[in-house]
XYZ file of C-alpha atoms in Angstrom:
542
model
C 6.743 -11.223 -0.315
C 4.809 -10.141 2.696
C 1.648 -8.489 3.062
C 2.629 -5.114 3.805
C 5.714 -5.456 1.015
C 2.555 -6.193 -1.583
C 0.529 -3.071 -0.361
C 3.337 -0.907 -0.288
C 4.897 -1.699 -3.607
C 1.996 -1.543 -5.280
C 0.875 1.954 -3.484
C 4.572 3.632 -4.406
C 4.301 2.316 -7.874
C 0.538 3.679 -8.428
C 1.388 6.738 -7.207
C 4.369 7.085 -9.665
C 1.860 6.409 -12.204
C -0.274 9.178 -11.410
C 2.616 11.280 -10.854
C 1.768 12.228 -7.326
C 4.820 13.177 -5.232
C 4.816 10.783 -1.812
C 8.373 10.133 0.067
C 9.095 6.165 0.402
C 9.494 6.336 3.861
C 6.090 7.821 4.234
C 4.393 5.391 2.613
C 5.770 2.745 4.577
C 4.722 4.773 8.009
C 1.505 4.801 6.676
C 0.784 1.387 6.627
C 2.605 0.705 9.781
C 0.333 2.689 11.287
C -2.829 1.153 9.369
C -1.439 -1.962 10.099
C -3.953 -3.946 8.363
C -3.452 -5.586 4.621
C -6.504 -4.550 2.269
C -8.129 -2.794 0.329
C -9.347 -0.945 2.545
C -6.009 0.544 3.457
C -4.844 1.499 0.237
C -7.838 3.704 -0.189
C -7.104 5.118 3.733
C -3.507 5.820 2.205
C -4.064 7.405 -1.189
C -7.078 9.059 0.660
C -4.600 10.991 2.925
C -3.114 12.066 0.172
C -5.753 13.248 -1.755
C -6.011 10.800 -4.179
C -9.707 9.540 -4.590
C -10.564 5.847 -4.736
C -13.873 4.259 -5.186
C -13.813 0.439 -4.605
C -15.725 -1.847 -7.305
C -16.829 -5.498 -8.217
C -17.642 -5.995 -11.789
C -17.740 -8.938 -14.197
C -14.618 -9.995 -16.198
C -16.026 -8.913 -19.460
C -15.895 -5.243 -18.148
C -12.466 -5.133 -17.368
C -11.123 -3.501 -20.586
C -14.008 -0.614 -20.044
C -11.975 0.431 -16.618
C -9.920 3.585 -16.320
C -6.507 2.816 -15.842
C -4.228 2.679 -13.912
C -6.090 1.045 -11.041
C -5.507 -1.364 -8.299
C -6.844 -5.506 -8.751
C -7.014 -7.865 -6.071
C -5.775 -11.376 -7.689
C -6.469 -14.757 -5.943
C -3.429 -16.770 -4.894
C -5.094 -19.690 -3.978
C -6.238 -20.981 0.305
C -7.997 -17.823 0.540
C -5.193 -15.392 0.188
C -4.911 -12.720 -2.148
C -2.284 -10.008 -3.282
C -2.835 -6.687 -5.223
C -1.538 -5.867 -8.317
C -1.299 -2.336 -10.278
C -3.445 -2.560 -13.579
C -1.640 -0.698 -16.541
C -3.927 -1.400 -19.230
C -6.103 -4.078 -20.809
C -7.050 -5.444 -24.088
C -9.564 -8.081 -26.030
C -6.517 -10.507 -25.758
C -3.747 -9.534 -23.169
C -3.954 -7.560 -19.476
C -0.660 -5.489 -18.722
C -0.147 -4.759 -15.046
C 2.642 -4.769 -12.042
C 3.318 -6.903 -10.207
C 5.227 -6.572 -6.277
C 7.516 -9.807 -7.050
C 8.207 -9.493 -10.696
C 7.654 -6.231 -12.389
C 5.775 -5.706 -15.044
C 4.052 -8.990 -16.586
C 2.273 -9.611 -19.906
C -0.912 -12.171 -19.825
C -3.913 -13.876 -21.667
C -6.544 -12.130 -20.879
C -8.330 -15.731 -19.974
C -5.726 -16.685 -17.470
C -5.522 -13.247 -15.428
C -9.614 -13.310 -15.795
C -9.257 -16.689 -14.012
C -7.048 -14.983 -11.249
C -9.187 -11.750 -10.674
C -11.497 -11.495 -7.900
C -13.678 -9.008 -9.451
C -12.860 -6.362 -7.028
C -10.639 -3.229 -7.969
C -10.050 0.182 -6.687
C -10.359 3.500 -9.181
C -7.952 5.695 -8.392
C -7.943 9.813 -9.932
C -5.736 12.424 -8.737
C -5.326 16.354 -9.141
C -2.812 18.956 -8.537
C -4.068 18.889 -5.266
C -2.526 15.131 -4.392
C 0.183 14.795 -2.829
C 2.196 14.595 0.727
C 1.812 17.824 2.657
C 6.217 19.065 3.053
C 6.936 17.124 0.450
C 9.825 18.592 -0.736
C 11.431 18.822 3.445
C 10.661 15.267 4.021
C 11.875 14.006 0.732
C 15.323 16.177 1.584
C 15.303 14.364 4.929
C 14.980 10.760 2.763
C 17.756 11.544 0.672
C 20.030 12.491 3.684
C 19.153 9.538 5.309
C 19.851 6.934 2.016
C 23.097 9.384 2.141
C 23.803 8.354 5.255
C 23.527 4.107 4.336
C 25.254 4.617 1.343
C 28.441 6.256 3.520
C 28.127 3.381 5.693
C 29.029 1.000 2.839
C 31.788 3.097 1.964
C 32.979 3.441 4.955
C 33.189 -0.161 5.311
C 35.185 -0.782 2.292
C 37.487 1.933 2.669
C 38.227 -0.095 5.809
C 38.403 -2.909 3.665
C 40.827 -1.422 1.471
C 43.080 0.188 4.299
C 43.492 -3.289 5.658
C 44.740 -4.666 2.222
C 46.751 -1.606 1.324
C 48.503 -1.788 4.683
C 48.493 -5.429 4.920
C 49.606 -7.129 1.421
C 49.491 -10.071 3.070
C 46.425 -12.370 1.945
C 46.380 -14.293 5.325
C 46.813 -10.948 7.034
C 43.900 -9.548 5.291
C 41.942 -12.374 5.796
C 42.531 -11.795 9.383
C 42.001 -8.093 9.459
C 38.644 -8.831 7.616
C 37.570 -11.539 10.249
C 38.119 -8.525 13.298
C 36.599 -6.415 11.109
C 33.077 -8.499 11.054
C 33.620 -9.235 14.819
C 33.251 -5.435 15.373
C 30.471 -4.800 13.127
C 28.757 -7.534 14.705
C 29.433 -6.902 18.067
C 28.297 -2.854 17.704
C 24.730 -4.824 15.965
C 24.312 -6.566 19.327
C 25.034 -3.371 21.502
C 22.368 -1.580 19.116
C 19.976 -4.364 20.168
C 20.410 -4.444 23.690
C 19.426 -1.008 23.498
C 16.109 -1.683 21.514
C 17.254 0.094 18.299
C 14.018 -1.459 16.330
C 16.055 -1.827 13.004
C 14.214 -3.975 10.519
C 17.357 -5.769 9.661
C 18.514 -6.445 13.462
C 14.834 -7.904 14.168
C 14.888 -10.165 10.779
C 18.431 -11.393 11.693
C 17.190 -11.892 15.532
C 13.672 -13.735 14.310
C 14.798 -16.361 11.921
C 13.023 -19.071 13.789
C 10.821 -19.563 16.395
C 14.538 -20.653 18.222
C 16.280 -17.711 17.646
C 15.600 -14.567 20.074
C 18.726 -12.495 20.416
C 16.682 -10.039 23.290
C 16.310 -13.031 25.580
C 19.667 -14.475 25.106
C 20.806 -10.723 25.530
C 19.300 -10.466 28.716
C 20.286 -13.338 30.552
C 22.661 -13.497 33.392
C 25.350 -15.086 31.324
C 25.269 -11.503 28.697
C 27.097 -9.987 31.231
C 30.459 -9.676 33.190
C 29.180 -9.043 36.497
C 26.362 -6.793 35.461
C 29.004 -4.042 34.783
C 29.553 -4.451 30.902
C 27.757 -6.446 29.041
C 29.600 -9.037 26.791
C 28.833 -7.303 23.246
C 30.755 -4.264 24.756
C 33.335 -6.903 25.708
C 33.403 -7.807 22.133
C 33.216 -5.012 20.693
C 36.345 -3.799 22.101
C 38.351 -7.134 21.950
C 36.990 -6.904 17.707
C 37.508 -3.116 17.106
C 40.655 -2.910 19.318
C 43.112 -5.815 17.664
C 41.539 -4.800 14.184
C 43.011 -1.483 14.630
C 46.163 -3.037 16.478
C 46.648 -5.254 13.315
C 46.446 -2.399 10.845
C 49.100 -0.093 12.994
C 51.696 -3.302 13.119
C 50.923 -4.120 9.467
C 51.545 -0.184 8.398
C 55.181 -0.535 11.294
C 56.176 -3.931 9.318
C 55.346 -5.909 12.572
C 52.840 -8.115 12.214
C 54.741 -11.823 13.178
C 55.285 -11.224 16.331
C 51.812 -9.092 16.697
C 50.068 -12.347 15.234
C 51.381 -14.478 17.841
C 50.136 -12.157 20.889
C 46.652 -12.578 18.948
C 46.639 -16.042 18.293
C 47.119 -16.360 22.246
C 44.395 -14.002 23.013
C 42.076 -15.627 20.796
C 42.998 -19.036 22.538
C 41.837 -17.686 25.856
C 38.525 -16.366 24.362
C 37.840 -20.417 23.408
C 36.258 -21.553 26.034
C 34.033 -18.487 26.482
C 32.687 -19.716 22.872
C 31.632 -23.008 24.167
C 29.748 -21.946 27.321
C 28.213 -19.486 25.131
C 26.732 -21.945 22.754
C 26.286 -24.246 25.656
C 24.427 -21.901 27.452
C 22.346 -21.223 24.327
C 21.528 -24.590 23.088
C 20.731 -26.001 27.183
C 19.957 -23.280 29.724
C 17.678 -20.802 27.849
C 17.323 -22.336 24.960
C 17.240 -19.989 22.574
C 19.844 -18.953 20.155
C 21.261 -15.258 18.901
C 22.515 -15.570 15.543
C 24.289 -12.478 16.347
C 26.373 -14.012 18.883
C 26.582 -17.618 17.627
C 28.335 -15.111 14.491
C 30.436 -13.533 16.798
C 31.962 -17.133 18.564
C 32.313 -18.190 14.753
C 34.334 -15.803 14.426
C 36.783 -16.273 16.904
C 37.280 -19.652 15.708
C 37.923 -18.973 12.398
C 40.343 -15.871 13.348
C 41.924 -18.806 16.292
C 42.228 -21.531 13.535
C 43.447 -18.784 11.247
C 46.549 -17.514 13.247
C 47.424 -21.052 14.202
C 48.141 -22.189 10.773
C 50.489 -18.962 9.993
C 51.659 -17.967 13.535
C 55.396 -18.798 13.252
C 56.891 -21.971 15.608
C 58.120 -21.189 18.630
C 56.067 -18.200 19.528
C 58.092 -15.120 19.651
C 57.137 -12.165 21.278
C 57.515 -8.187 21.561
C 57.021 -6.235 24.300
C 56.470 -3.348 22.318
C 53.505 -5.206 20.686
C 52.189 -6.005 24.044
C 52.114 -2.140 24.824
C 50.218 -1.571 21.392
C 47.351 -4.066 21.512
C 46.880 -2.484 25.162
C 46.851 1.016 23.624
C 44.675 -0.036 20.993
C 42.289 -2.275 23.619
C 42.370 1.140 26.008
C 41.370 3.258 23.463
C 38.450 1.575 21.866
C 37.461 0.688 25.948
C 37.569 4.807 26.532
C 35.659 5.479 23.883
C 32.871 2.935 25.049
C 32.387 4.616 28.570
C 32.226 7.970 26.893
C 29.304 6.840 24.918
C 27.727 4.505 27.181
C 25.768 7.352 29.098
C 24.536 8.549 25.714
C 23.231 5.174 25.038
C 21.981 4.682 28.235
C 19.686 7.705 27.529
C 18.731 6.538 24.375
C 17.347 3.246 25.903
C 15.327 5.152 28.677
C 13.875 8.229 26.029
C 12.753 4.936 23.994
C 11.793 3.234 26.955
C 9.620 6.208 27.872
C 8.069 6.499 24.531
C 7.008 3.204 24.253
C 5.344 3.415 27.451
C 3.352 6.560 26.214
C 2.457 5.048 22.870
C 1.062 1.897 25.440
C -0.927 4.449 27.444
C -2.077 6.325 24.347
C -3.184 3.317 22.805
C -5.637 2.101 25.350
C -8.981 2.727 24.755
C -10.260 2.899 28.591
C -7.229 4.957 29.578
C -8.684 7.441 26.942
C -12.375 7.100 28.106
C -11.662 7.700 31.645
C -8.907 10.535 30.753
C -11.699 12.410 28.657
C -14.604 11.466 31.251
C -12.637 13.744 33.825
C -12.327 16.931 30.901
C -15.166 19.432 31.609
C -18.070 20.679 29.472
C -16.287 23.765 27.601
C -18.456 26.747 27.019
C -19.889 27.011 23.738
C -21.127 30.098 21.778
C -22.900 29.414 18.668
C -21.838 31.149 15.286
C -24.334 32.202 12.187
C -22.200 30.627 9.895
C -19.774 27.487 11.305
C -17.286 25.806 8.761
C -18.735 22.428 9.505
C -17.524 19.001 7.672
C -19.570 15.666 7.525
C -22.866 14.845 8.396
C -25.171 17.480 10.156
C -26.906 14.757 12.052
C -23.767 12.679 13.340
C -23.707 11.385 17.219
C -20.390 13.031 17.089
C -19.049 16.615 16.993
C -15.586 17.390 17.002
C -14.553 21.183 16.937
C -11.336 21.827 15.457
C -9.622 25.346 16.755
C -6.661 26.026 13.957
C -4.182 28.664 12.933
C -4.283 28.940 9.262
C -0.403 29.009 9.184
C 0.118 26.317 11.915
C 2.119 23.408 10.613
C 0.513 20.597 13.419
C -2.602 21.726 11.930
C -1.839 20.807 8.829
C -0.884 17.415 10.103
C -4.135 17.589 12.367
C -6.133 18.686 9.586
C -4.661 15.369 6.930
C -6.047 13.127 9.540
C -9.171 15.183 10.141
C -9.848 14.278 6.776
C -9.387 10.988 6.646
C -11.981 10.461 9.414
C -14.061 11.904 7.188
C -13.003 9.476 4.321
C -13.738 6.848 7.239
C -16.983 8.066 9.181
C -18.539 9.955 6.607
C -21.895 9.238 8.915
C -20.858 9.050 12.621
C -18.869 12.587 12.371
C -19.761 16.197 12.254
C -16.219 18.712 12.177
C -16.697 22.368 13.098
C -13.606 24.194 11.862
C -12.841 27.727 13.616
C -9.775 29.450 12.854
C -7.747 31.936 15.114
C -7.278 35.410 14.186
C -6.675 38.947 15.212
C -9.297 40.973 13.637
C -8.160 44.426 15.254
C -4.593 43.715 13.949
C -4.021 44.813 10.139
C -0.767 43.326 9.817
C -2.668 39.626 11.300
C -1.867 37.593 7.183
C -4.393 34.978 9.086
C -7.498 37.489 8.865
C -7.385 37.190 5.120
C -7.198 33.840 4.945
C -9.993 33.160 7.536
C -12.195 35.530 5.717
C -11.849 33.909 2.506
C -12.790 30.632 3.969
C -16.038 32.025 5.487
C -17.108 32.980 2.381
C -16.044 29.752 0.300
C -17.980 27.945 3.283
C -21.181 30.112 2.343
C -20.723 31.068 -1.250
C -19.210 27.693 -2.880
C -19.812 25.101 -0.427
C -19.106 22.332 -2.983
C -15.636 23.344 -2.931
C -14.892 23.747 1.017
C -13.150 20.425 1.367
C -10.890 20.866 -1.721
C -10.442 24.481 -1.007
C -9.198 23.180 3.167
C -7.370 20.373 1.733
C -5.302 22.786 -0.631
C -4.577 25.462 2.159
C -3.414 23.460 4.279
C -0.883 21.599 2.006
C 0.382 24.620 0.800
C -0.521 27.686 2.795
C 0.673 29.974 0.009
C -2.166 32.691 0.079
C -1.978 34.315 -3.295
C -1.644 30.952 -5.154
C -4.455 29.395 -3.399
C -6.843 32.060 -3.883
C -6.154 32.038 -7.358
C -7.277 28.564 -7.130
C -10.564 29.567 -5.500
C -11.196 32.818 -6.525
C -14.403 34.699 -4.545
C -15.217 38.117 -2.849
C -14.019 38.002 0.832
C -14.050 41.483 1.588
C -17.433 41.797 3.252
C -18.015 42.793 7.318
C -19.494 40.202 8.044
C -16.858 37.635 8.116
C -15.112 39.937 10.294
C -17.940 39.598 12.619
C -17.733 35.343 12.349
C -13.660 36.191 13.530
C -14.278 38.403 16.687
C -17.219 35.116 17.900
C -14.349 32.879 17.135
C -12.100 35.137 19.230
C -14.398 35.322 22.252
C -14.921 31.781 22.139
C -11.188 30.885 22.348
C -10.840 33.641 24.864
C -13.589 32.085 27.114
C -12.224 28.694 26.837
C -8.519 29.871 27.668
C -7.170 28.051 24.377
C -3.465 28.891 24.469
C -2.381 26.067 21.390
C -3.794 25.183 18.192
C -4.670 23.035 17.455
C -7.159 22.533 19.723
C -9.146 19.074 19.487
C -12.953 19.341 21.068
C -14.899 16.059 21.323
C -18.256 16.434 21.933
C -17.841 19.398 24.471
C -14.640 18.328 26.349
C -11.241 19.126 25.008
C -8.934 16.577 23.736
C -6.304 15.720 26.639
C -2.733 16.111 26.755
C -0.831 13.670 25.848
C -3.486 12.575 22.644
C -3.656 14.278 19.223
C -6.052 13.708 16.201
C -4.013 11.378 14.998
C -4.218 8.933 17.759
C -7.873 8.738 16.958
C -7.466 8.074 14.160
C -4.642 5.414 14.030
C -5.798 3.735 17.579
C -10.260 4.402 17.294
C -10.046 5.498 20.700
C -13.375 7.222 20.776
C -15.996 4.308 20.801
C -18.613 6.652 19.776
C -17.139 7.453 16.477
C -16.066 3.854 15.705
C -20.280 3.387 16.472
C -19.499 2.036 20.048
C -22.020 4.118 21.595
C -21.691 5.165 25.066
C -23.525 7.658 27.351
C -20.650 9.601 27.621
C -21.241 10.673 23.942
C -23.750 13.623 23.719
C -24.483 16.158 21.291
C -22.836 19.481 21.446
C-alpha cells in the first residue's frame, strides 16, 4: 500500500462516515494535485470540501475523550507512518480502519504503543460536500459503465470463440490471438502517451523494464511508416477474426495450417526482438516480451494439431487476407485520430510545463499593467486586513468557473490565513430588473456588513449551490436597502474601466492574472512567491 493509496482510502472512508457526498475520482485528483502524503493534505482536501479539521497532539490517556470519527497517524517503524480512520475508543479496546485490512479491533495498550499522538478532528455540515456533485458522480458511473462493458465485451468474445469453435485446441488458439490483440492495442495506447495507471504499472515493474524507450527505438518500427504494435495488432485481431469465420464455415484444418506457417515466419522477428531488448537498449517491455510469448505458444500450439502433410485452401488464403485487409483499413482510418490525440496531449503537457514554472509566471505577470482601482465604502474582503497580498476576485454569482475559482479561493485562505487579503466584487446590471444576479449581490453586501461572522459560510454555500431562494433561507437578512445598489453601479464602473470581458477575473496585487493561469494554478503550483512568503519587490500593496 502506497502513500497516496493510504491517504486516499482513508479520506473516502472518513467522508462516508460523515456522510458527505465526494465522487471517488475526485478524491483521487485531489491528491494528485497535492501531491504530497500528510497530514497536511488531508486537511487541504476535506478543507475544499468544507469539512473543518483542526490538527492535534495529545497524550494517550486522552484518546477516549476525542470526538470521533477522526483521522490518527500510527508509526510503522524507520520513520514512516500511515493514517488510519478512528471509529471509536474505549478503557480497553480502540476500533478504527484501516487502508490494508478494514476494520480492526485492538488493546488499547498496543495501538497506544503505535500512535504518534497526532490526530486530525474532523466536523462537517450540510454545507460539505463537492460542488456538482450529483453531474460528476453521473459522469463516474458512466465511466465504471464503460470498464465494466469492456469486461463483457471481452468475454462475449470469449464465448463466441467457444460457441463457434467447440474445439478445445481451437479455442485455446482463438484465446491466444485474442490476448495478442488486446495486447498489441495496450502498446499502441502507449506509444501514444495514454497515461493509464495500469499501462504505466505494467511498463515500470523494474528499474529494467521501460516499454516508452523500447517503443521508441529504431527497431519499433517498419521503416518509420507503421510501427510494429500496429503490425501486431493487425496480424492478432485479423487471424482471430479469420479463425472465428472458418470455425463458424466448418474450415478450420486447412485454415490452421496457413496460420501455423504465418506464425513460423513471425519466429525470428521474436528473437531479434528480445535480442534487441536484452543487448542493444537494454531495457525490456513486458508488453512486447507478452506479445513474442505469444506467438510461440500460438506457433508451438498449431504445430502439435496442424494435420501432416500440410494441406491448403485457396479460399482460406483469400479469407485471412480479407480479414488481415480489413483490420489494416480500419487502422489507417483511425491513425489520424490518434495522431491528434498524441499532439492535443503533447500540447497540454507542454502548457501544464509552462504553467508550472514559477519564473515563467513572475516575468508573465511583471509585464501586466497597474489596473485602475476605485475604492468602495463597503468591499467583501476575506483574510487578513494587513496581508502583503491582495487578490481581487471579479465573479458572476451564477458563473460555474467561479465556483471552481471560488473552492480554491478558499482554500488559500485555509492555507495563508496571514499572507492573503481577497476582495470579492460581483458583476451585475443594476438598471436591468430582470438581472436574478442583482438580488443575489445585494444580499451579500448586506451579509458582508450586517452578519460578518457568517460571510464565508454564507460564499461557500452560494457558490455550491446557487439556488437563491434556498440559500437565503439559509441566511435570512434585509437586502432591500439603496445602498447596496449604490456598492453595484462602483462595481460596474470599475469593471467598465478595466475592460473586464470574463469572470472570473483574477487581480494580484494590481495586475490581472494572465492568460493561460487560473486560481487554481496558484494554488496547486505556489506560483506567486509573495503569497508562499517569498517576498519580492514586485509585490506591493494595492
Amino acid at each position: 500500500m502506497t502513500h497516496f493509496d493510504n491517504q486516499y482510502k482513508i479520506t473516502r472512508h472518513i467522508l462516508r462516515q460523515l456522510n458527505v457526498s465526494v465522487t471517488a475520482t475526485t478524491i483521487r485528483r485531489t491528491f494528485q494535485e497535492l501531491n504530497q502524503s500528510s497530514l497536511e493534505s488531508i486537511a487541504t482536501a476535506l478543507h475544499r470540501w468544507h469539512v473543518e479539521t483542526i490538527a492535534i497532539r495529545v497524550e494517550s490517556d486522552q484518546l477516549v475523550s476525542l470526538p470521533f470519527p477522526a483521522i490518527a497517524q500510527l508509526s510503522a517503524g524507520d520513520e514512516q507512518s500511515y493514517f488510519i480512520d478512528l471509529l471509536s475508543v474505549s478503557d480497553n479496546e480502540v476500533i478504527y480502519f484501516d487502508s490494508d485490512q478494514g476494520v480492526i479491533r485492538e488493546d488499547y495498550k498496543e495501538f497506544s504503543a503505535k500512535w504518534t499522538g497526532i490526530a486530525l478532528l474532523v466536523a462537517a455540515d450540510k454545507q460539505s460536500g463537492e460542488a456538482d456533485y450529483k453531474t460528476n458522480y453521473s459522469r463516474e458511473v458512466a465511466a465504471n459503465f464503460r470498464k465494466i462493458f469492456q469486461i463483457f465485451f471481452l468475454i462475449f468474445l470469449l464465448s463466441l470463440g467457444w460457441l463457434l469453435t467447440s474445439n478445445p485446441a481451437i479455442f485455446i488458439i482463438a484465446t491466444f490471438y485474442l490476448g495478442g490483440s488486446i495486447l498489441s492495442w495496450l502498446l499502441i495506447r502507449e506509444e501514444y502517451n495514454s497515461g493509464h495507471s495500469l499501462l504505466q504499472s505494467l511498463c515500470q515493474l523494474t528499474p529494467k523494464t521501460n516499454c516508452k524507450r523500447v517503443l521508441r527505438s529504431p527497431a519499433a518500427s517498419l521503416g518509420g511508416l507503421i510501427s510494429m504494435a500496429e503490425i501486431g495488432f493487425i496480424y492478432f485481431t485479423g487471424n482471430y477474426l479469420c479463425l472465428l469465420l472458418a470455425a463458424f464455415a466448418g474450415s478450420t484444418p486447412s485454415l490452421i495450417a496457413i496460420l501455423f506457417v504465418e506464425s513460423l515466419l513471425c519466429m525470428p522477428y521474436t528473437i531479434f526482438s528480445i535480442y534487441y531488448q536484452a543487448k542493444v537498449i537494454k531495457q525490456w517491455c513486458p508488453l512486447c516480451v507478452g506479445v513474442q510469448s505469444l506467438i510461440w505458444l500460438l506457433t508451438i500450439t498449431m504445430g502439435l494439431i496442424v494435420s501432416k502433410p500440410l494441406a491448403f485452401s485457396y479460399t482460406d488464403f483469400y479469407l485471412l487476407a480479407s480479414c488481415l485487409s480489413i483490420v489494416g483499413f480500419v487502422n489507417i482510418i483511425i491513425k489520424p485520430y490518434l495522431n491528434s490525440y498524441q499532439q492535443i496531449d503533447q500540447l497540454k503537457r507542454d502548457l501544464l510545463s509552462i504553467r508550472q514554472n514559477k519564473t515563467i509566471f513572475q516575468a508573465v505577470l511583471s509585464e501586466q499593467s497597474l489596473l485602475g482601482h476605485i475604492d468602495e465604502p463597503a468591499d467583501i474582503c476575506l483574510g487578513n486586513p494587513q496581508s502583503p497580498v491582495t487578490i481581487i476576485v471579479l465573479s458572476n454569482p451564477f458563473c460555474k468557473p467561479c465556483a471552481l475559482a471560488h473552492q480554491y479561493l478558499s482554500e488559500l485562505l485555509f492555507r495563508f490565513p496571514d499572507r492573503v487579503r481577497i476582495i470579492m466584487r460581483f458583476v451585475a446590471d443594476i438598471d436591468n430588473p430582470s438581472d436574478e444576479r442583482v438580488k443575489v449581490v445585494r444580499h451579500m453586501y448586506a451579509l458582508a456588513n450586517y452578519q460578518p461572522e457568517q460571510l464565508v459560510s454564507a460564499l461557500d454555500s452560494w457558490f455550491g449551490s446557487r439556488n437563491f431562494e434556498s440559500w437565503a433561507n439559509l441566511y435570512p437578512i434585509d437586502s432591500q436597502s439603496s445602498q447596496w445598489d449604490e456598492l453595484i453601479r462602483h462595481t460596474q464602473a470599475w469593471s467598465e474601466q478595466n475592460n473586464f470581458i470574463y469572470t472570473p477575473a483574477i487581480i494580484l496585487d494590481g495586475k490581472l492574472l494572465p492568460t493561460p493561469y487560473r486560481m487554481s494554478d496558484l494554488v496547486r503550483y505556489s506560483l506567486y512567491s509573495p503569497l508562499t512568503g517569498e517576498l519580492s519587490e514586485s509585490a506591493s500593496k494595492y
